mmCIF file with all atom_site columns, C-alpha atoms in Angstrom:
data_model
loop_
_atom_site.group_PDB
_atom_site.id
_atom_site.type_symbol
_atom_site.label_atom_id
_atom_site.label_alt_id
_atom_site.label_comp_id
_atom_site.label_asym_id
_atom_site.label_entity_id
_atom_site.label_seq_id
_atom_site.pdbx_PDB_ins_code
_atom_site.Cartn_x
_atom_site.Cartn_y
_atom_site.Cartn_z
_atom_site.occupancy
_atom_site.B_iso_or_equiv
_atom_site.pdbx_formal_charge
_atom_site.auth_seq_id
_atom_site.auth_comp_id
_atom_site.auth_asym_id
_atom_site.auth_atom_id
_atom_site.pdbx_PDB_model_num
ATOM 1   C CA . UNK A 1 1   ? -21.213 23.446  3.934   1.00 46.00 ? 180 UNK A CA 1
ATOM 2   C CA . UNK A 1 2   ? -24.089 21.260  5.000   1.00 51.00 ? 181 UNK A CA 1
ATOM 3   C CA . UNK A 1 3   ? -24.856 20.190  8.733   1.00 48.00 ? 182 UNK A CA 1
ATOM 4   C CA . UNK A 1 4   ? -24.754 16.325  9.707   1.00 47.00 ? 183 UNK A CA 1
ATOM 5   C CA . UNK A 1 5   ? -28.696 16.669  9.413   1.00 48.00 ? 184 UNK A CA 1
ATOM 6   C CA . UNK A 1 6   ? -28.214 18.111  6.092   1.00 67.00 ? 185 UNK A CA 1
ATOM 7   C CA . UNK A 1 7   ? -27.755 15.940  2.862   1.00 77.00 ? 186 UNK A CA 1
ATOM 8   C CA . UNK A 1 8   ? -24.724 16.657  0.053   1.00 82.00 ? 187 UNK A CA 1
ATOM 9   C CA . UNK A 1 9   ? -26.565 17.708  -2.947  1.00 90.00 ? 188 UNK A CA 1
ATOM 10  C CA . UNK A 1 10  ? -24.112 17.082  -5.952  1.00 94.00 ? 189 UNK A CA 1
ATOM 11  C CA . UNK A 1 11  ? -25.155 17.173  -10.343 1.00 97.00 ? 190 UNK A CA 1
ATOM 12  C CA . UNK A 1 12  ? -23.738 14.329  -12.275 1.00 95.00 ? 191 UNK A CA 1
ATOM 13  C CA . UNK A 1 13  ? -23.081 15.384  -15.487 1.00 93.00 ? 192 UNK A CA 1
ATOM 14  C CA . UNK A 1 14  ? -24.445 12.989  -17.609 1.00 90.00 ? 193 UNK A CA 1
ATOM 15  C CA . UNK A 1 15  ? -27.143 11.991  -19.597 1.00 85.00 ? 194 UNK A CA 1
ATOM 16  C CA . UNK A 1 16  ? -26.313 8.142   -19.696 1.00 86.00 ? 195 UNK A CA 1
ATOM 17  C CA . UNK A 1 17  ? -29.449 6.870   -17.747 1.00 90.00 ? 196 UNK A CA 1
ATOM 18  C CA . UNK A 1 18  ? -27.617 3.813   -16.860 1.00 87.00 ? 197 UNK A CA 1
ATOM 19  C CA . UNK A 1 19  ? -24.077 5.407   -15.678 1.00 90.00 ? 198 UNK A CA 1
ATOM 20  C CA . UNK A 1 20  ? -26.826 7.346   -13.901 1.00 91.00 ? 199 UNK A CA 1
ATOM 21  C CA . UNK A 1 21  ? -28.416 4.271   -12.006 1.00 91.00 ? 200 UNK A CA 1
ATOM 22  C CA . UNK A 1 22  ? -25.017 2.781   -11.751 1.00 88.00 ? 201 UNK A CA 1
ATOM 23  C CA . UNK A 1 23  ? -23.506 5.972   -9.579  1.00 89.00 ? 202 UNK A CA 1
ATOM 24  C CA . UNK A 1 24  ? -26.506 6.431   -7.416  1.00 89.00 ? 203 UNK A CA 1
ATOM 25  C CA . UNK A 1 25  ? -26.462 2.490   -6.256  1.00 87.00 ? 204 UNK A CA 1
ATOM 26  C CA . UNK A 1 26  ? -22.785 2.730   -5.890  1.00 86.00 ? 205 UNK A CA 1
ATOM 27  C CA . UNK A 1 27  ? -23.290 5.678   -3.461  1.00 84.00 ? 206 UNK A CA 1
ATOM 28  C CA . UNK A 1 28  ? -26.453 4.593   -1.838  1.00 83.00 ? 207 UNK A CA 1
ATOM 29  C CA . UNK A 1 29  ? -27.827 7.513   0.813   1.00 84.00 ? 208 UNK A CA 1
ATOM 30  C CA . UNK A 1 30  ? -24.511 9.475   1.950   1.00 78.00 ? 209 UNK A CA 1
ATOM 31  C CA . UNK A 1 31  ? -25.472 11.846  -1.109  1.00 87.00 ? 210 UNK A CA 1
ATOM 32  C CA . UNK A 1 32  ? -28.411 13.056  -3.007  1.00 91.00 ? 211 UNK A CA 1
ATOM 33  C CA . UNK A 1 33  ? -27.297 12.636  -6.892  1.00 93.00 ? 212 UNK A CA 1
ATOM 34  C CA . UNK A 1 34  ? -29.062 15.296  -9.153  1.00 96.00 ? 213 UNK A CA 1
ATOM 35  C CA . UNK A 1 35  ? -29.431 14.359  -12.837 1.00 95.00 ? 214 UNK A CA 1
ATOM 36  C CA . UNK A 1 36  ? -29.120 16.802  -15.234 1.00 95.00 ? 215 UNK A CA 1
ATOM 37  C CA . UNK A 1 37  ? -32.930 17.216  -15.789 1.00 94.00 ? 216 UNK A CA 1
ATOM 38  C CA . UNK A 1 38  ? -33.053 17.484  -11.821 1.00 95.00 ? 217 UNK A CA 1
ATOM 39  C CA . UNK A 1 39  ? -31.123 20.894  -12.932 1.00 96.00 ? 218 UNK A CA 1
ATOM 40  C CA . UNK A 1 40  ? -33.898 21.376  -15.907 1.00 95.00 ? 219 UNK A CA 1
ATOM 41  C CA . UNK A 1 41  ? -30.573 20.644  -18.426 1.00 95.00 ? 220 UNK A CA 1
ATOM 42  C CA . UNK A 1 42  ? -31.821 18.715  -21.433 1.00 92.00 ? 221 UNK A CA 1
ATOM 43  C CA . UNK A 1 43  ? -28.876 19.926  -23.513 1.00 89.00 ? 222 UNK A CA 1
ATOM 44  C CA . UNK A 1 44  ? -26.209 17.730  -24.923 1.00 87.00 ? 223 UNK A CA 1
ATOM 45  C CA . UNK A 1 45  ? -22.641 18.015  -23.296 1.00 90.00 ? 224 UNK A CA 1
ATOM 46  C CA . UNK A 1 46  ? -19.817 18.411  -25.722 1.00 88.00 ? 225 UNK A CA 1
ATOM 47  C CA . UNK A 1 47  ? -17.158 15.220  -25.503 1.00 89.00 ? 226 UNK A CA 1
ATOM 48  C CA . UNK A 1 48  ? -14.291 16.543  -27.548 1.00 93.00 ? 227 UNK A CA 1
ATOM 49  C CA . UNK A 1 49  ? -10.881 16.495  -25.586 1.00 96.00 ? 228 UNK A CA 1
ATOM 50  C CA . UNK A 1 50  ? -8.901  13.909  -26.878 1.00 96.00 ? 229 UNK A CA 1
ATOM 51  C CA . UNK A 1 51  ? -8.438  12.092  -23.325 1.00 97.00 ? 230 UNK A CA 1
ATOM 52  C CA . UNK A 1 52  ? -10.934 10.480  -20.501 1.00 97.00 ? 231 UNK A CA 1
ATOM 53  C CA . UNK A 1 53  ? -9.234  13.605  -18.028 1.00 97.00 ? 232 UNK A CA 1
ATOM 54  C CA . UNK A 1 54  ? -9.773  15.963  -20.417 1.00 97.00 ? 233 UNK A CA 1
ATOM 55  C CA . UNK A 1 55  ? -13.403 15.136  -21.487 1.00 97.00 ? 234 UNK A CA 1
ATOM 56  C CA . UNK A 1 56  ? -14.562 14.816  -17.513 1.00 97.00 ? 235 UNK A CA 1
ATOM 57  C CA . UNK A 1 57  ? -13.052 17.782  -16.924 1.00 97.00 ? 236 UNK A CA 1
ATOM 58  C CA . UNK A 1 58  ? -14.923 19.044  -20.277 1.00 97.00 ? 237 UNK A CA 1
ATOM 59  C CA . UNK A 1 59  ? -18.498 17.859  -18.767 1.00 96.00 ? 238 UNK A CA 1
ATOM 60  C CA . UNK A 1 60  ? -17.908 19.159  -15.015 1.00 97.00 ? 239 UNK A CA 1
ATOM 61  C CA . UNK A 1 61  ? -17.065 22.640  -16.447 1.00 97.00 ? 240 UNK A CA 1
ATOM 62  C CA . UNK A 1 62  ? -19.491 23.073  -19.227 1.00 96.00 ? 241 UNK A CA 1
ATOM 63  C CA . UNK A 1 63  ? -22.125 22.454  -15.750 1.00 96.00 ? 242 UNK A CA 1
ATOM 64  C CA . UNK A 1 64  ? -20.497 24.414  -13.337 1.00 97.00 ? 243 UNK A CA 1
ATOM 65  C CA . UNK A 1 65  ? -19.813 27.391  -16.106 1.00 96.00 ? 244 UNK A CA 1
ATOM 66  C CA . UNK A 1 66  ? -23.709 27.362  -16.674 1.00 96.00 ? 245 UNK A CA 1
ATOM 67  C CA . UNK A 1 67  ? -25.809 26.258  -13.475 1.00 96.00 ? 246 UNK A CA 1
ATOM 68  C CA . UNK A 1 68  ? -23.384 27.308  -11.161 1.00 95.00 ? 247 UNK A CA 1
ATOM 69  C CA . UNK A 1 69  ? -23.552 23.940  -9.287  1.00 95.00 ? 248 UNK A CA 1
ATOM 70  C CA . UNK A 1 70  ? -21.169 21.698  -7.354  1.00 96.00 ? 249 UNK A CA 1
ATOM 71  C CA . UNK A 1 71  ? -20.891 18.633  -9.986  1.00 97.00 ? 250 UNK A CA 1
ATOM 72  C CA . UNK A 1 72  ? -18.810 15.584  -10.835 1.00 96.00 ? 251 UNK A CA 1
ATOM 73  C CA . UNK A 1 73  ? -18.369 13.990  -14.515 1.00 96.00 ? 252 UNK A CA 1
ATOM 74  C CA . UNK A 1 74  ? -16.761 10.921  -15.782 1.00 95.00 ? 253 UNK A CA 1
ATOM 75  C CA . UNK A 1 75  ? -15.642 9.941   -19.003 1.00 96.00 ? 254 UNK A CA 1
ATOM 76  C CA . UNK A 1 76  ? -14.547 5.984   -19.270 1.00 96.00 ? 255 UNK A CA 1
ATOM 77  C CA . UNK A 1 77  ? -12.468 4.002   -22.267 1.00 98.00 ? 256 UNK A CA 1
ATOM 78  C CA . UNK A 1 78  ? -12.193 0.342   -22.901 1.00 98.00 ? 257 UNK A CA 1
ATOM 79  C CA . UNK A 1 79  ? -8.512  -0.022  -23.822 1.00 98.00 ? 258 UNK A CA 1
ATOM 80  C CA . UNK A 1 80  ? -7.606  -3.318  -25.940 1.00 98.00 ? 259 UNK A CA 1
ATOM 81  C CA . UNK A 1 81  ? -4.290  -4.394  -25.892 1.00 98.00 ? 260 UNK A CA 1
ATOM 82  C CA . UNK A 1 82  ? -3.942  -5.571  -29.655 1.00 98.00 ? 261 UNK A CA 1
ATOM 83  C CA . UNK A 1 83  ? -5.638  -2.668  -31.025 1.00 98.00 ? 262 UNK A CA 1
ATOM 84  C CA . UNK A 1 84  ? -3.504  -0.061  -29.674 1.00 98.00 ? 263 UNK A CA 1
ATOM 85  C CA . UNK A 1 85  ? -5.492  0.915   -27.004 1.00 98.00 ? 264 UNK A CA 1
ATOM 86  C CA . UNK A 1 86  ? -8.317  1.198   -28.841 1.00 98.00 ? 265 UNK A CA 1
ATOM 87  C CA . UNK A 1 87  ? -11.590 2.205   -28.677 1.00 98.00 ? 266 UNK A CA 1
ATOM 88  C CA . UNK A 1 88  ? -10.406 4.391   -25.732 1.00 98.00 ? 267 UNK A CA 1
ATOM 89  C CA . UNK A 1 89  ? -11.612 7.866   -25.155 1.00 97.00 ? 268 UNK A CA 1
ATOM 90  C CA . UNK A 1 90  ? -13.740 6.674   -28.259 1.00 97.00 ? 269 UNK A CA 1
ATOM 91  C CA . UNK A 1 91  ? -15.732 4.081   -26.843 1.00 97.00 ? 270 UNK A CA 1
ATOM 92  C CA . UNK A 1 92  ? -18.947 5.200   -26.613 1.00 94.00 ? 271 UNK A CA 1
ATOM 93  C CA . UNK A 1 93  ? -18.786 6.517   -30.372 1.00 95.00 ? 272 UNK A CA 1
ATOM 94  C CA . UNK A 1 94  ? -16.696 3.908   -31.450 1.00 97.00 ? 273 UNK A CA 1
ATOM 95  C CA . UNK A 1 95  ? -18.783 2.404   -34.135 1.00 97.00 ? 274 UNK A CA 1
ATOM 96  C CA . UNK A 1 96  ? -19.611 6.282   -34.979 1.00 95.00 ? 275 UNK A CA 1
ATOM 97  C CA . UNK A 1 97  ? -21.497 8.952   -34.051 1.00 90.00 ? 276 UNK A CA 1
ATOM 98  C CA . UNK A 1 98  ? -25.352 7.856   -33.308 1.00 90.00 ? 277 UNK A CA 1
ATOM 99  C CA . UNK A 1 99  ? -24.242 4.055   -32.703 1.00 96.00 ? 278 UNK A CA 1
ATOM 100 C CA . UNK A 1 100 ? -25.784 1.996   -30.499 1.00 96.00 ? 279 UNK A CA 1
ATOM 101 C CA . UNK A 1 101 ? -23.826 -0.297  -27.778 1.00 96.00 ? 280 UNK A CA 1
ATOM 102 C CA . UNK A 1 102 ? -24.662 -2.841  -29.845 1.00 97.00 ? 281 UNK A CA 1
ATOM 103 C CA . UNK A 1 103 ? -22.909 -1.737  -32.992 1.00 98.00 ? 282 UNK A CA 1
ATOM 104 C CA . UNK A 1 104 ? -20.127 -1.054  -30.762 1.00 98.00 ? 283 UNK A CA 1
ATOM 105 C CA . UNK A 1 105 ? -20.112 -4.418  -29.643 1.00 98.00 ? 284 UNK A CA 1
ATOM 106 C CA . UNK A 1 106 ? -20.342 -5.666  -33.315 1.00 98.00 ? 285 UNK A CA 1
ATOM 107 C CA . UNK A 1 107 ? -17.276 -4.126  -34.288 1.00 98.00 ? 286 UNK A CA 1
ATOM 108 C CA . UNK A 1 108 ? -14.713 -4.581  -31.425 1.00 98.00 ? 287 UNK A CA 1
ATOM 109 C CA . UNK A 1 109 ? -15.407 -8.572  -31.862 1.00 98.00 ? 288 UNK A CA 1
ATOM 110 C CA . UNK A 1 110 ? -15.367 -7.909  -35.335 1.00 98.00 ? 289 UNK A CA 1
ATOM 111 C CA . UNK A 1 111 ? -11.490 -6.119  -35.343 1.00 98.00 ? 290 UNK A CA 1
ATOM 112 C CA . UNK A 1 112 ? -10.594 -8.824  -32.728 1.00 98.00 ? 291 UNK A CA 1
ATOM 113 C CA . UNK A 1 113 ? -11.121 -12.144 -35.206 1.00 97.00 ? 292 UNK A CA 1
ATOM 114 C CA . UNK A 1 114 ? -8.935  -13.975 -34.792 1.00 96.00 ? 293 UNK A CA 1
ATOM 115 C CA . UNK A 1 115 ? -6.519  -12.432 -32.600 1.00 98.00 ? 294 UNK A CA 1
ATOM 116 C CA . UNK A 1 116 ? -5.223  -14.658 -29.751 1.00 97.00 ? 295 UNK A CA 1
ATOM 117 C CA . UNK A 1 117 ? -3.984  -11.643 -27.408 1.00 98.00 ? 296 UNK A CA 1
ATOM 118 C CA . UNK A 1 118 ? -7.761  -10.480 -25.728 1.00 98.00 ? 297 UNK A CA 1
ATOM 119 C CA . UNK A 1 119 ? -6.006  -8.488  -22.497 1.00 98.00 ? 298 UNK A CA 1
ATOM 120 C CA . UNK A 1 120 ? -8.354  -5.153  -21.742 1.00 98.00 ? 299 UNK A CA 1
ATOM 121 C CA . UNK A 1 121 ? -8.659  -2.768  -19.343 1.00 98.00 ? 300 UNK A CA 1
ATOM 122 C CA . UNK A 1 122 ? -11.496 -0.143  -18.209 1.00 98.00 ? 301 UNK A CA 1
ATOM 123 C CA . UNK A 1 123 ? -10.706 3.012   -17.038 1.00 98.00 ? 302 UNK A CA 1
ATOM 124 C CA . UNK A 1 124 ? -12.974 5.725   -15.296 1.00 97.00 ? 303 UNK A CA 1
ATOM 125 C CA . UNK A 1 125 ? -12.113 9.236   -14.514 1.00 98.00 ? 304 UNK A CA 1
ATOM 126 C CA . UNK A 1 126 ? -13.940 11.370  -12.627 1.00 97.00 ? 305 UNK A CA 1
ATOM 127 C CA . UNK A 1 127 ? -13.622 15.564  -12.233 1.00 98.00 ? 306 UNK A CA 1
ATOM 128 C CA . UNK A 1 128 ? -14.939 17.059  -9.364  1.00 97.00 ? 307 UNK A CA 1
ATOM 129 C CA . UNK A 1 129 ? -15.996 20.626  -8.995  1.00 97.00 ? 308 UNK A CA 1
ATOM 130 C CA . UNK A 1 130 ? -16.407 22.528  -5.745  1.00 94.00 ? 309 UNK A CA 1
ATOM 131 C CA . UNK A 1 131 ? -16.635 25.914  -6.025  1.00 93.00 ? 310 UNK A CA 1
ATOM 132 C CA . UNK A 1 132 ? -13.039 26.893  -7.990  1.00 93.00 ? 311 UNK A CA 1
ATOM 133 C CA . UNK A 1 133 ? -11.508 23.674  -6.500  1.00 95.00 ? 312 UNK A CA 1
ATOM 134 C CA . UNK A 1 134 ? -11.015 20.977  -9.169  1.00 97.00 ? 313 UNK A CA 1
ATOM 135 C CA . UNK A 1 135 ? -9.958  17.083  -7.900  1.00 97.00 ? 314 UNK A CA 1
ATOM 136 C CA . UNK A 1 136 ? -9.532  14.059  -10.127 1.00 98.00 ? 315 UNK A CA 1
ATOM 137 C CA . UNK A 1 137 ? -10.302 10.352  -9.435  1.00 98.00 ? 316 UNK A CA 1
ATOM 138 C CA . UNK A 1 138 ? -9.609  7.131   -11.145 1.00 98.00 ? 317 UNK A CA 1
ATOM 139 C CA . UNK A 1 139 ? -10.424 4.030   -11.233 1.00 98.00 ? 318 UNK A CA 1
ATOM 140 C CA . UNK A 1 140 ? -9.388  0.539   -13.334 1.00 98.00 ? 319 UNK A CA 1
ATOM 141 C CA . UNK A 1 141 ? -10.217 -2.860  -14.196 1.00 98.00 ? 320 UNK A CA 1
ATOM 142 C CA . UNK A 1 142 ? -8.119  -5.464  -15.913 1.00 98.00 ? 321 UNK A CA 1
ATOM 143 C CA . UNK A 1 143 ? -9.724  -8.273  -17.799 1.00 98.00 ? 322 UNK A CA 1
ATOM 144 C CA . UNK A 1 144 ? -10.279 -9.773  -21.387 1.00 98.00 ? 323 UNK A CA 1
ATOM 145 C CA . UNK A 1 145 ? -12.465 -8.803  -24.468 1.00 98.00 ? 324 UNK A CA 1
ATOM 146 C CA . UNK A 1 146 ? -14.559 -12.653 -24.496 1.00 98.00 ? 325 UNK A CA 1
ATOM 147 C CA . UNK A 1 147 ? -14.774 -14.312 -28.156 1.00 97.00 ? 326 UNK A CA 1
ATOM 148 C CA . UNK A 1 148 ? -18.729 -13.702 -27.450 1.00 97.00 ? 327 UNK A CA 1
ATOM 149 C CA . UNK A 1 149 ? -21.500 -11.754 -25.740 1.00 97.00 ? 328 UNK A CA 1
ATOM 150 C CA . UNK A 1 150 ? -22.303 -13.028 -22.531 1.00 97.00 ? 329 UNK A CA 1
ATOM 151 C CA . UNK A 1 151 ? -25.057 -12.393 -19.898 1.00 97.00 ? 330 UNK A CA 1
ATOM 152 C CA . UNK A 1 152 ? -27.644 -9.289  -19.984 1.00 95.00 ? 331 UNK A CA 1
ATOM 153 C CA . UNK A 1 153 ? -27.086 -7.439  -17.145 1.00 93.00 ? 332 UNK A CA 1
ATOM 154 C CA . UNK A 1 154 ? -25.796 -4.459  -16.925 1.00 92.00 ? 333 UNK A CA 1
ATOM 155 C CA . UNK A 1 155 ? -24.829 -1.793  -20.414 1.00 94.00 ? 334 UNK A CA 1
ATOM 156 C CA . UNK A 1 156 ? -22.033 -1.177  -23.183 1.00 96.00 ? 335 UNK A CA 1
ATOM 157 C CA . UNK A 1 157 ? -19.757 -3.173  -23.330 1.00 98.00 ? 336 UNK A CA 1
ATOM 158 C CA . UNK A 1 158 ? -20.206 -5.432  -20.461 1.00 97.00 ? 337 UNK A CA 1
ATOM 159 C CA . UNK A 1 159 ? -21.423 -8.539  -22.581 1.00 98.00 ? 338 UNK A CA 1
ATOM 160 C CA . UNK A 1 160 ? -17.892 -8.611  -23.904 1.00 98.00 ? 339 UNK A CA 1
ATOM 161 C CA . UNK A 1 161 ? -15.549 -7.635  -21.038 1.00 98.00 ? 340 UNK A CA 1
ATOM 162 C CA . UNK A 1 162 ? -14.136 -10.610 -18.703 1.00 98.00 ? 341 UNK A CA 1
ATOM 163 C CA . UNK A 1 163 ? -13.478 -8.813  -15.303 1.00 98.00 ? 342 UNK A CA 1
ATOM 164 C CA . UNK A 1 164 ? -9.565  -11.192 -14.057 1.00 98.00 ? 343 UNK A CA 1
ATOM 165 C CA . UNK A 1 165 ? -11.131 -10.828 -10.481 1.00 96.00 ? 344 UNK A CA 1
ATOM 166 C CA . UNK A 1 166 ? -14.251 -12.317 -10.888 1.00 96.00 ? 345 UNK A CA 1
ATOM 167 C CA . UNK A 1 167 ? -13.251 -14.784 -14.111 1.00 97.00 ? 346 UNK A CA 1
ATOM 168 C CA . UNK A 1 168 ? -17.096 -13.709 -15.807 1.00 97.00 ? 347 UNK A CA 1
ATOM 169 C CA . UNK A 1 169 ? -18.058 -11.115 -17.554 1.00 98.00 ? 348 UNK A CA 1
ATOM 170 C CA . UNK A 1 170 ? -19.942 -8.315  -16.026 1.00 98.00 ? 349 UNK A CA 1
ATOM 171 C CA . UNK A 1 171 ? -22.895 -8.784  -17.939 1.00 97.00 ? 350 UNK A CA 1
ATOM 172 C CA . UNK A 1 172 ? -22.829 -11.654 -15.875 1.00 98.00 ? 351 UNK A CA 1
ATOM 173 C CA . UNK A 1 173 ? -22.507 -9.857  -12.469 1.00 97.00 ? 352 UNK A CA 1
ATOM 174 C CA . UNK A 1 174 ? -25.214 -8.713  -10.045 1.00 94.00 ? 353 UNK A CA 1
ATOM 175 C CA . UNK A 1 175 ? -24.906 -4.800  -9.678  1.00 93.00 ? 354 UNK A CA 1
ATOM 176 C CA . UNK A 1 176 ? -23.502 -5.000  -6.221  1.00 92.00 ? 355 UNK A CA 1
ATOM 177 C CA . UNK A 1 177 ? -20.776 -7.494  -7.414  1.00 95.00 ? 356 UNK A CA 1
ATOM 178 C CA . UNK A 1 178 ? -19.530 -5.915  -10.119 1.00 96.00 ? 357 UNK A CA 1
ATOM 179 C CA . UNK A 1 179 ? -19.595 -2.133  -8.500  1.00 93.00 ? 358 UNK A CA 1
ATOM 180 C CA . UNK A 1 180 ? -17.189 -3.735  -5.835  1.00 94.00 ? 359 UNK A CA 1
ATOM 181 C CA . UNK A 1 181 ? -14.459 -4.069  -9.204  1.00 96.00 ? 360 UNK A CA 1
ATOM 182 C CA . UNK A 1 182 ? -15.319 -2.247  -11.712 1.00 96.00 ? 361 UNK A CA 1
ATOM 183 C CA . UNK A 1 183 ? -13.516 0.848   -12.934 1.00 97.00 ? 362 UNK A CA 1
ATOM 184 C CA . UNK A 1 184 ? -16.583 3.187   -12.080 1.00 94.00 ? 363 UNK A CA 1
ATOM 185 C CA . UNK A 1 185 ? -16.798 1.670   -8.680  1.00 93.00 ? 364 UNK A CA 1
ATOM 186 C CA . UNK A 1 186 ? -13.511 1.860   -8.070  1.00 96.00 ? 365 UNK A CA 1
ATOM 187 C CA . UNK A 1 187 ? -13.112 5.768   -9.249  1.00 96.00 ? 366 UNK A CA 1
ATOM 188 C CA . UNK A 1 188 ? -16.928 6.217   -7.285  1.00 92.00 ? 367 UNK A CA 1
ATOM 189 C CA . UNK A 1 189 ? -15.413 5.222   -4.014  1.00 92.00 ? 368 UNK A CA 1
ATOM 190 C CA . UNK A 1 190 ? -12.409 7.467   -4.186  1.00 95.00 ? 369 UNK A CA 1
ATOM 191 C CA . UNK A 1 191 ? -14.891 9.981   -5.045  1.00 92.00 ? 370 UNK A CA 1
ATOM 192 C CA . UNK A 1 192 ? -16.924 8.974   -1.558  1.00 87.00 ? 371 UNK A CA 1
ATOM 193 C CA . UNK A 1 193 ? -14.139 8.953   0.499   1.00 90.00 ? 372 UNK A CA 1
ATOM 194 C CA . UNK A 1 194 ? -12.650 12.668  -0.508  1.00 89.00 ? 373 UNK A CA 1
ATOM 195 C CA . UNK A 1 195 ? -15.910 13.907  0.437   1.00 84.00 ? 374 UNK A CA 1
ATOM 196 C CA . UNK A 1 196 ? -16.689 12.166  3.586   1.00 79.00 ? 375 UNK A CA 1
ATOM 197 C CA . UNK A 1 197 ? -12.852 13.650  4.530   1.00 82.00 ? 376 UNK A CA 1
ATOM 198 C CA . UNK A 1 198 ? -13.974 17.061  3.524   1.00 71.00 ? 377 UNK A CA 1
ATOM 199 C CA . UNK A 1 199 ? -17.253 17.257  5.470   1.00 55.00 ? 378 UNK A CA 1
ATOM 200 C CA . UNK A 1 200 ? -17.483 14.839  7.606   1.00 55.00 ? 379 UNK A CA 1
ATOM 201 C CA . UNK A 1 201 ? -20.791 12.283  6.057   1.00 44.00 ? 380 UNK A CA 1
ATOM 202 C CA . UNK A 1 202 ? -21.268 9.290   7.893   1.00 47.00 ? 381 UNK A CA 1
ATOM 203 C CA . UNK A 1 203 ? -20.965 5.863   6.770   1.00 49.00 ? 382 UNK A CA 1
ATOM 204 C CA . UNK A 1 204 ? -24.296 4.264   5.843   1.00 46.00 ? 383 UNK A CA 1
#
């Protein structure tokens, strides 16, 4: 366990550059964030379960089983109301396999023409591994799939996802603004306060 002079050293299992950028912001200095090429890891990570928990869980594992490092995954779905829950655990892929957020974009407005019900959640879970301890953290946002893309901050979906807290989109949110809402924030800072419980890391 690392002394107060000592910095938390965790791997994020991802190779989203942005979810990447995202995380680290959201947890500013109380922990040093390894990517996966910090860990010399340029492999891709299998995303096969057919849930968010069981595809974190997937990521944090595949890591832990081959670096032998303390790590943390997430896997995140935009559910739509009118389509069923769709895309869901598919959302990065929903357009299929080497789409771009774009095309993803394309076709959720596309399959929502027309429909007057637009209500939409995000969900983020996250899988922590410790050693042989395994923890779980979530995190949600309601909100609306907009007729249109709006604003160009931000990645994925967020051109097309109107947050009910802030009435915008979150392509139309400064970082810090929407990481105090979102799903991923939301999941990050139950994340942040489990550890800071378990060994004790000062607030920044």
């Amino acid at each position: 366990m690392p002394t107060n002079s000592e910095k938390r050293e965790l791997v994020f299992a991802t190779n989203n550059p942005h979810k990447l950028s995202e995380i680290r912001r959201i947890v500013g200095d109380s922990i040093r964030i390894l990517s996966l090429a910090d860990i010399d890891c340029f492999e891709e990570i299998p995303e096969t379960a057919p849930t968010l928990e069981g595809n974190s869980l997937l990521k944090a594992r595949w890591i832990k089983d081959r670096y032998g490092k303390d790590c943390f995954a997430d896997d995140t779905g935009l559910m739509v109301d009118a389509l069923g829950g769709e895309p869901g655990v598919m959302s990065a892929r929903y357009a299929g396999p080497d789409c771009s957020p774009e095309d993803n974009m394309t076709l959720l407005l596309k399959n929502m023409t027309g429909i007057k019900n637009r209500k939409a959640r995000f969900a983020t879970v996250i899988t922590l591994i410790e050693g042989d301890k395994v923890s779980t953290f979530t995190g949600e946002v309601a909100g609306r799939i907009a007729e249109r893309r709006d604003g160009t901050a931000g990645f994925g979906y967020d051109p097309i996802f109107i947050a009910d807290e802030s009435g915008m989109t979150f392509a139309n949110m400064d970082a810090d603004a929407k990481n105090a809402i979102s799903h991923r924030g939301r999941a990050t800072a139950k994340l942040l306060d489990y550890l800071k419980s378990q060994i004790s890391l000062q607030s920044t």
